[in-house]
Amino acid sequence: ATPTSIMVGTGKAAELGILFRHGEALQTLNSVRAVIFDKTGTLTLGRPALTDLDPSPGFEEAELLRLVAAVETRSEHPIAQAIVEAAKAKGLKVPEAEAFEAVPGFGARAQVAGRRIEVGADRFMAHLGVPISPVAHAAEQMAAQAKTPLYAAIDGELAGLLAVADPIKPTTPEALTALHRTGLKVVMVTGDNRRTAGAVAAALGLDDVLAEVLPDGKAEAVKALQQRYGRVAFVGDGVNDAPALATADVGLAMGAGTDIAIESADVVLMRSDLRAVATAIALSRAVLNNIR
Ligand code: ADP
Ligand code: MG
């Protein structure tokens, strides 16, 4: 493509809320074989809500939520926000937490009213040596409905099973259909539970899923997918998407995402609507095929 045609293409893209940070990305996009999406905040709204709260025998619902919310008040994870909001909605008084610690990709913990509270994924409980088998079946059923099951432990004992659900953006199905129509593979990479990810993948008709990817494993996941598909684009919004955005042949960040994601990307999508990804690819093809 000539410098002029690239300028025309990126100008047209900008009018549509698609900011190319350099012209090369417009050319590279044309040769991409698969588009990899982060789940939370990219395919989904990124605003999970608490859907389930099941205390273990001997534990009380309001007390469980109060203690878990105390920990999550200190966390910046979107899941934490869902739990804090649920406690607020129930009018619970949330106590102060001490010695808070986030364990990225696993969960969070703190001391609350002299008790040790831990909340997170099944792998967090496995790491802590807290058995979750009594609720394994219930958790599987939640995950099959695309909910993310969470486990709470009080002083090392399983105190409850919770779940959050993060709705898919209304425009996501159409965005993925458009990509499929242009012959691209559509893939999801997420830190979420394997079964939850599988349910989301089935609902969206995804071609491939990598689940339970730890925060620092996303770039490696992109490399593995490059081996499988050839050139890839990665679309994400979070702090832990930055290495994947930089590793992909083309990184596209949501404009509403974190600064570090935007800085690591080649393209910034001003609207949180993934239909812009197919539009960007169509523009790339138009520039390379017609105006050459
Ligand atoms: P993702 O953003 O894709 O969910 P993360 O790596 O941030 O991936 O988290 C992976 C999993 O770890 C979450 O799905 C959740 O089960 C658990 N987790 C992480 N942080 C928290 C937290 N603050 N509270 C509860 N669970 C958490
Ligand atoms: Mg995200």
Coordinates of C-alpha atoms and ligand atoms in Angstrom, one line a residue:
A1 CA 0.0 0.0 0.0
T2 CA 1.2 3.5 -0.7
P3 CA 1.7 6.0 2.2
T4 CA -1.3 7.9 0.8
S5 CA -3.6 5.0 0.9
I6 CA -2.6 4.1 4.4
M7 CA -3.2 7.7 5.5
V8 CA -6.7 7.6 3.9
G9 CA -7.4 4.3 5.6
T10 CA -6.3 5.4 9.0
G11 CA -8.2 8.6 8.6
K12 CA -11.4 6.8 7.7
A13 CA -10.8 4.5 10.7
A14 CA -10.4 7.5 13.0
E15 CA -13.8 8.8 11.9
L16 CA -15.2 5.4 13.0
G17 CA -13.6 5.6 16.4
I18 CA -10.7 3.2 15.5
L19 CA -7.3 4.9 16.2
F20 CA -4.3 3.4 14.5
R21 CA -1.2 4.4 16.5
H22 CA 1.0 3.7 13.4
G23 CA 0.2 2.9 9.8
E24 CA 2.0 -0.5 9.8
A25 CA -0.8 -2.0 11.9
L26 CA -3.3 -1.3 9.1
Q27 CA -1.2 -3.4 6.8
T28 CA -0.5 -6.2 9.3
L29 CA -4.2 -6.6 10.1
N30 CA -4.9 -7.8 6.6
S31 CA -2.7 -10.9 7.2
V32 CA -4.2 -11.9 10.6
R33 CA -5.7 -15.4 10.7
A34 CA -7.2 -15.4 14.2
V35 CA -8.5 -12.8 16.6
I36 CA -7.9 -13.5 20.3
F37 CA -10.1 -11.9 22.9
D38 CA -9.7 -11.4 26.6
K39 CA -13.0 -12.3 28.3
T40 CA -13.7 -9.9 31.2
G41 CA -14.3 -6.4 30.0
T42 CA -13.7 -7.3 26.4
L43 CA -16.2 -9.9 25.3
T44 CA -18.2 -9.2 28.5
L45 CA -19.3 -6.0 30.1
G46 CA -16.7 -6.4 32.9
R47 CA -19.2 -5.6 35.5
P48 CA -20.0 -8.9 37.2
A49 CA -22.8 -9.3 39.7
L50 CA -23.1 -11.7 42.6
T51 CA -25.6 -14.4 41.7
D52 CA -25.2 -17.0 44.4
L53 CA -24.3 -17.1 48.1
D54 CA -24.4 -20.5 49.7
P55 CA -22.9 -20.8 53.2
S56 CA -21.5 -24.1 54.3
P57 CA -23.3 -25.8 57.2
G58 CA -22.7 -23.9 60.4
F59 CA -22.1 -20.6 58.6
E60 CA -24.6 -17.8 58.3
E61 CA -25.3 -16.0 55.0
A62 CA -25.1 -12.4 56.2
E63 CA -22.0 -13.1 58.2
L64 CA -20.3 -14.8 55.3
L65 CA -21.0 -11.9 52.9
R66 CA -19.9 -9.4 55.5
L67 CA -16.5 -11.0 56.0
V68 CA -15.9 -11.7 52.3
A69 CA -16.9 -8.1 51.5
A70 CA -14.5 -6.8 54.1
V71 CA -11.6 -8.5 52.2
E72 CA -12.9 -7.4 48.8
T73 CA -13.3 -3.8 49.8
R74 CA -9.5 -3.7 49.6
S75 CA -9.3 -5.5 46.2
E76 CA -9.4 -3.9 42.7
H77 CA -10.6 -7.0 40.9
P78 CA -14.0 -6.6 39.1
I79 CA -15.2 -9.7 41.1
A80 CA -14.4 -7.8 44.3
Q81 CA -16.6 -5.0 43.3
A82 CA -19.6 -7.3 42.7
I83 CA -19.3 -8.7 46.2
V84 CA -18.9 -5.3 47.9
E85 CA -22.0 -4.0 46.0
A86 CA -24.0 -7.1 47.1
A87 CA -23.1 -6.4 50.7
K88 CA -24.1 -2.8 50.3
A89 CA -27.4 -3.7 48.7
K90 CA -28.2 -5.9 51.7
G91 CA -27.4 -3.0 54.0
L92 CA -24.7 -5.0 55.7
K93 CA -22.1 -3.2 57.9
V94 CA -18.8 -4.3 56.5
P95 CA -16.0 -4.5 59.0
E96 CA -12.4 -3.3 58.6
A97 CA -9.9 -5.8 57.1
E98 CA -6.2 -6.0 58.0
A99 CA -3.2 -7.6 56.4
F100 CA -4.9 -7.6 53.0
E101 CA -3.1 -9.5 50.3
A102 CA -4.1 -9.9 46.6
V103 CA -3.0 -13.2 45.0
P104 CA -3.2 -12.4 41.3
G105 CA -5.0 -15.1 39.3
F106 CA -6.0 -16.9 42.5
G107 CA -8.0 -14.6 44.9
A108 CA -7.5 -12.4 47.9
R109 CA -7.1 -12.7 51.7
A110 CA -7.1 -10.6 54.9
Q111 CA -7.7 -10.7 58.6
V112 CA -11.2 -9.6 59.6
A113 CA -12.2 -9.3 63.3
G114 CA -9.5 -11.7 64.3
R115 CA -10.3 -14.3 61.7
R116 CA -8.4 -15.3 58.5
I117 CA -10.6 -14.9 55.4
E118 CA -9.7 -16.2 52.0
V119 CA -11.7 -15.9 48.8
G120 CA -11.0 -17.0 45.3
A121 CA -10.9 -19.6 42.7
D122 CA -10.8 -23.4 43.2
R123 CA -7.0 -23.3 42.6
F124 CA -6.7 -20.9 45.5
M125 CA -8.4 -23.3 47.9
A126 CA -6.2 -26.2 46.5
H127 CA -3.1 -24.1 47.2
L128 CA -4.4 -23.4 50.8
G129 CA -5.3 -27.0 51.3
V130 CA -9.0 -26.3 51.9
P131 CA -11.1 -29.2 50.5
I132 CA -13.9 -28.1 48.3
S133 CA -15.3 -31.5 47.3
P134 CA -18.6 -31.0 49.3
V135 CA -19.6 -28.2 46.9
A136 CA -17.8 -29.4 43.7
H137 CA -21.1 -30.5 42.1
A138 CA -22.9 -27.2 42.9
A139 CA -19.9 -25.2 41.6
E140 CA -19.9 -27.2 38.3
Q141 CA -23.5 -26.4 37.8
M142 CA -22.9 -22.7 38.3
A143 CA -19.9 -22.8 35.9
A144 CA -22.1 -24.6 33.3
Q145 CA -24.3 -21.5 33.4
A146 CA -21.3 -19.4 32.6
K147 CA -21.1 -18.1 36.2
T148 CA -17.7 -17.9 37.9
P149 CA -17.8 -20.0 41.2
L150 CA -15.8 -18.6 44.1
Y151 CA -14.9 -20.2 47.4
A152 CA -14.6 -18.5 50.8
A153 CA -12.6 -20.0 53.7
I154 CA -12.7 -18.8 57.3
D155 CA -9.7 -19.8 59.4
G156 CA -8.9 -22.5 56.8
E157 CA -12.3 -24.0 56.7
L158 CA -14.6 -23.9 53.7
A159 CA -17.3 -21.4 54.7
G160 CA -19.2 -20.9 51.5
L161 CA -19.6 -21.1 47.7
L162 CA -20.4 -17.9 45.9
A163 CA -20.8 -17.1 42.2
V164 CA -20.7 -14.0 40.0
A165 CA -21.9 -13.6 36.4
D166 CA -20.6 -11.0 33.9
P167 CA -23.0 -10.4 31.1
I168 CA -21.8 -10.6 27.5
K169 CA -21.9 -7.2 25.7
P170 CA -25.0 -7.0 23.5
T171 CA -22.9 -6.3 20.4
T172 CA -20.4 -9.2 20.9
P173 CA -22.3 -12.0 19.1
E174 CA -22.7 -9.8 16.0
A175 CA -19.1 -8.8 16.2
L176 CA -17.9 -12.4 16.2
T177 CA -20.3 -13.3 13.4
A178 CA -18.7 -10.6 11.2
L179 CA -15.2 -12.0 11.9
H180 CA -16.3 -15.5 11.1
R181 CA -17.8 -14.3 7.9
T182 CA -14.4 -13.0 6.8
G183 CA -12.9 -16.4 7.4
L184 CA -11.1 -15.6 10.7
K185 CA -10.8 -17.9 13.7
V186 CA -12.1 -16.4 17.0
V187 CA -10.4 -17.4 20.2
M188 CA -10.8 -16.4 23.9
V189 CA -8.0 -16.3 26.6
T190 CA -9.1 -16.0 30.2
G191 CA -8.0 -16.5 33.8
D192 CA -11.5 -17.8 34.5
N193 CA -12.5 -21.3 35.4
R194 CA -12.2 -23.9 32.5
R195 CA -15.9 -24.9 32.7
T196 CA -17.1 -21.3 32.9
A197 CA -15.0 -20.4 29.9
G198 CA -16.3 -23.4 28.0
A199 CA -19.9 -22.3 28.6
V200 CA -19.1 -18.8 27.4
A201 CA -17.3 -20.2 24.4
A202 CA -20.3 -22.4 23.5
A203 CA -22.7 -19.5 23.8
L204 CA -20.6 -17.4 21.5
G205 CA -19.5 -20.1 19.1
L206 CA -15.8 -19.6 19.6
D207 CA -13.3 -21.7 17.7
D208 CA -10.8 -22.1 20.6
V209 CA -10.4 -21.2 24.3
L210 CA -7.4 -21.1 26.7
A211 CA -8.8 -20.9 30.2
E212 CA -7.2 -20.6 33.7
V213 CA -4.4 -18.6 32.2
L214 CA -2.5 -16.9 35.0
P215 CA -2.0 -13.1 34.7
D216 CA 1.6 -13.4 33.5
G217 CA 0.8 -16.2 31.1
K218 CA -1.2 -14.3 28.5
A219 CA 1.8 -13.4 26.3
E220 CA 2.8 -17.1 26.3
A221 CA -0.8 -18.0 25.3
V222 CA -0.5 -15.6 22.4
K223 CA 2.7 -17.2 21.3
A224 CA 1.1 -20.7 21.4
L225 CA -1.8 -19.4 19.3
Q226 CA 0.6 -17.9 16.8
Q227 CA 2.1 -21.4 16.4
R228 CA -1.4 -22.8 15.9
Y229 CA -2.9 -20.1 13.5
G230 CA -0.2 -17.9 12.1
R231 CA -0.6 -14.1 12.6
V232 CA -3.0 -13.1 15.3
A233 CA -4.6 -10.0 16.7
F234 CA -5.3 -9.7 20.4
V235 CA -8.1 -7.5 21.8
G236 CA -8.0 -6.7 25.6
D237 CA -8.5 -4.0 28.2
G238 CA -6.7 -5.0 31.4
V239 CA -3.4 -4.4 33.1
N240 CA -2.6 -8.1 32.6
D241 CA -3.4 -7.9 28.8
A242 CA -0.5 -5.5 28.2
P243 CA 2.1 -8.2 27.4
A244 CA -0.4 -10.1 25.2
L245 CA -1.2 -6.9 23.3
A246 CA 2.5 -6.3 22.7
T247 CA 3.2 -9.9 21.7
A248 CA 0.3 -10.2 19.2
D249 CA 1.0 -9.2 15.6
V250 CA -1.6 -6.5 16.1
G251 CA -2.8 -5.5 19.6
L252 CA -6.1 -3.7 19.9
A253 CA -7.0 -2.1 23.3
M254 CA -10.4 -0.9 24.4
G255 CA -10.3 2.9 24.9
A256 CA -12.1 2.4 28.1
G257 CA -9.4 0.0 29.3
T258 CA -6.4 0.6 31.5
D259 CA -3.7 3.1 30.4
I260 CA -1.0 0.3 30.3
A261 CA -3.2 -1.7 27.9
I262 CA -3.7 1.3 25.6
E263 CA 0.1 2.1 25.7
S264 CA 0.9 -1.5 24.7
A265 CA -1.6 -1.6 21.8
D266 CA -1.2 -0.7 18.0
V267 CA -4.9 0.2 17.7
V268 CA -7.3 1.8 20.2
L269 CA -11.0 1.2 19.9
M270 CA -12.8 4.3 21.2
R271 CA -16.1 2.5 21.8
S272 CA -16.4 -0.7 23.8
D273 CA -18.1 -2.3 20.9
L274 CA -16.2 -5.2 19.3
R275 CA -17.9 -4.7 15.9
A276 CA -15.1 -2.2 15.4
V277 CA -12.6 -5.1 15.1
A278 CA -14.3 -6.4 12.0
T279 CA -14.5 -2.9 10.7
A280 CA -10.8 -2.3 11.2
I281 CA -10.0 -5.6 9.4
A282 CA -12.4 -4.6 6.5
L283 CA -10.6 -1.2 6.2
S284 CA -7.3 -3.0 6.1
R285 CA -8.4 -5.2 3.3
A286 CA -9.9 -2.3 1.4
V287 CA -6.6 -0.3 1.6
L288 CA -4.4 -3.3 0.6
N289 CA -6.6 -4.7 -2.1
N290 CA -8.2 -1.8 -3.8
I291 CA -6.1 1.3 -3.4
R292 CA -2.8 -0.4 -3.9
Ligands
ADP1 P1 -9.9 -12.9 35.0 O1 -9.8 -11.4 35.1 O2 -9.9 -13.4 33.6 O3 -11.0 -13.4 35.8 P2 -7.7 -13.2 36.9 O4 -6.4 -13.7 36.6 O5 -7.9 -11.8 37.3 O6 -8.6 -13.5 35.6 O7 -8.5 -14.1 38.0 C1 -8.6 -15.4 37.9 C2 -9.5 -16.0 38.9 O8 -9.0 -15.8 40.2 C3 -10.9 -15.3 38.9 O9 -11.7 -15.8 37.9 C4 -11.3 -15.6 40.3 O10 -11.8 -16.9 40.4 C5 -10.1 -15.5 41.1 N1 -9.8 -14.2 41.8 C6 -8.9 -13.3 41.5 N2 -9.0 -12.2 42.3 C7 -10.1 -12.4 43.1 C8 -10.7 -11.6 44.1 N3 -10.3 -10.4 44.5 N4 -11.8 -12.2 44.7 C9 -12.3 -13.4 44.3 N5 -11.7 -14.1 43.3 C10 -10.6 -13.7 42.7
MG2 MG -10.4 -7.8 30.7

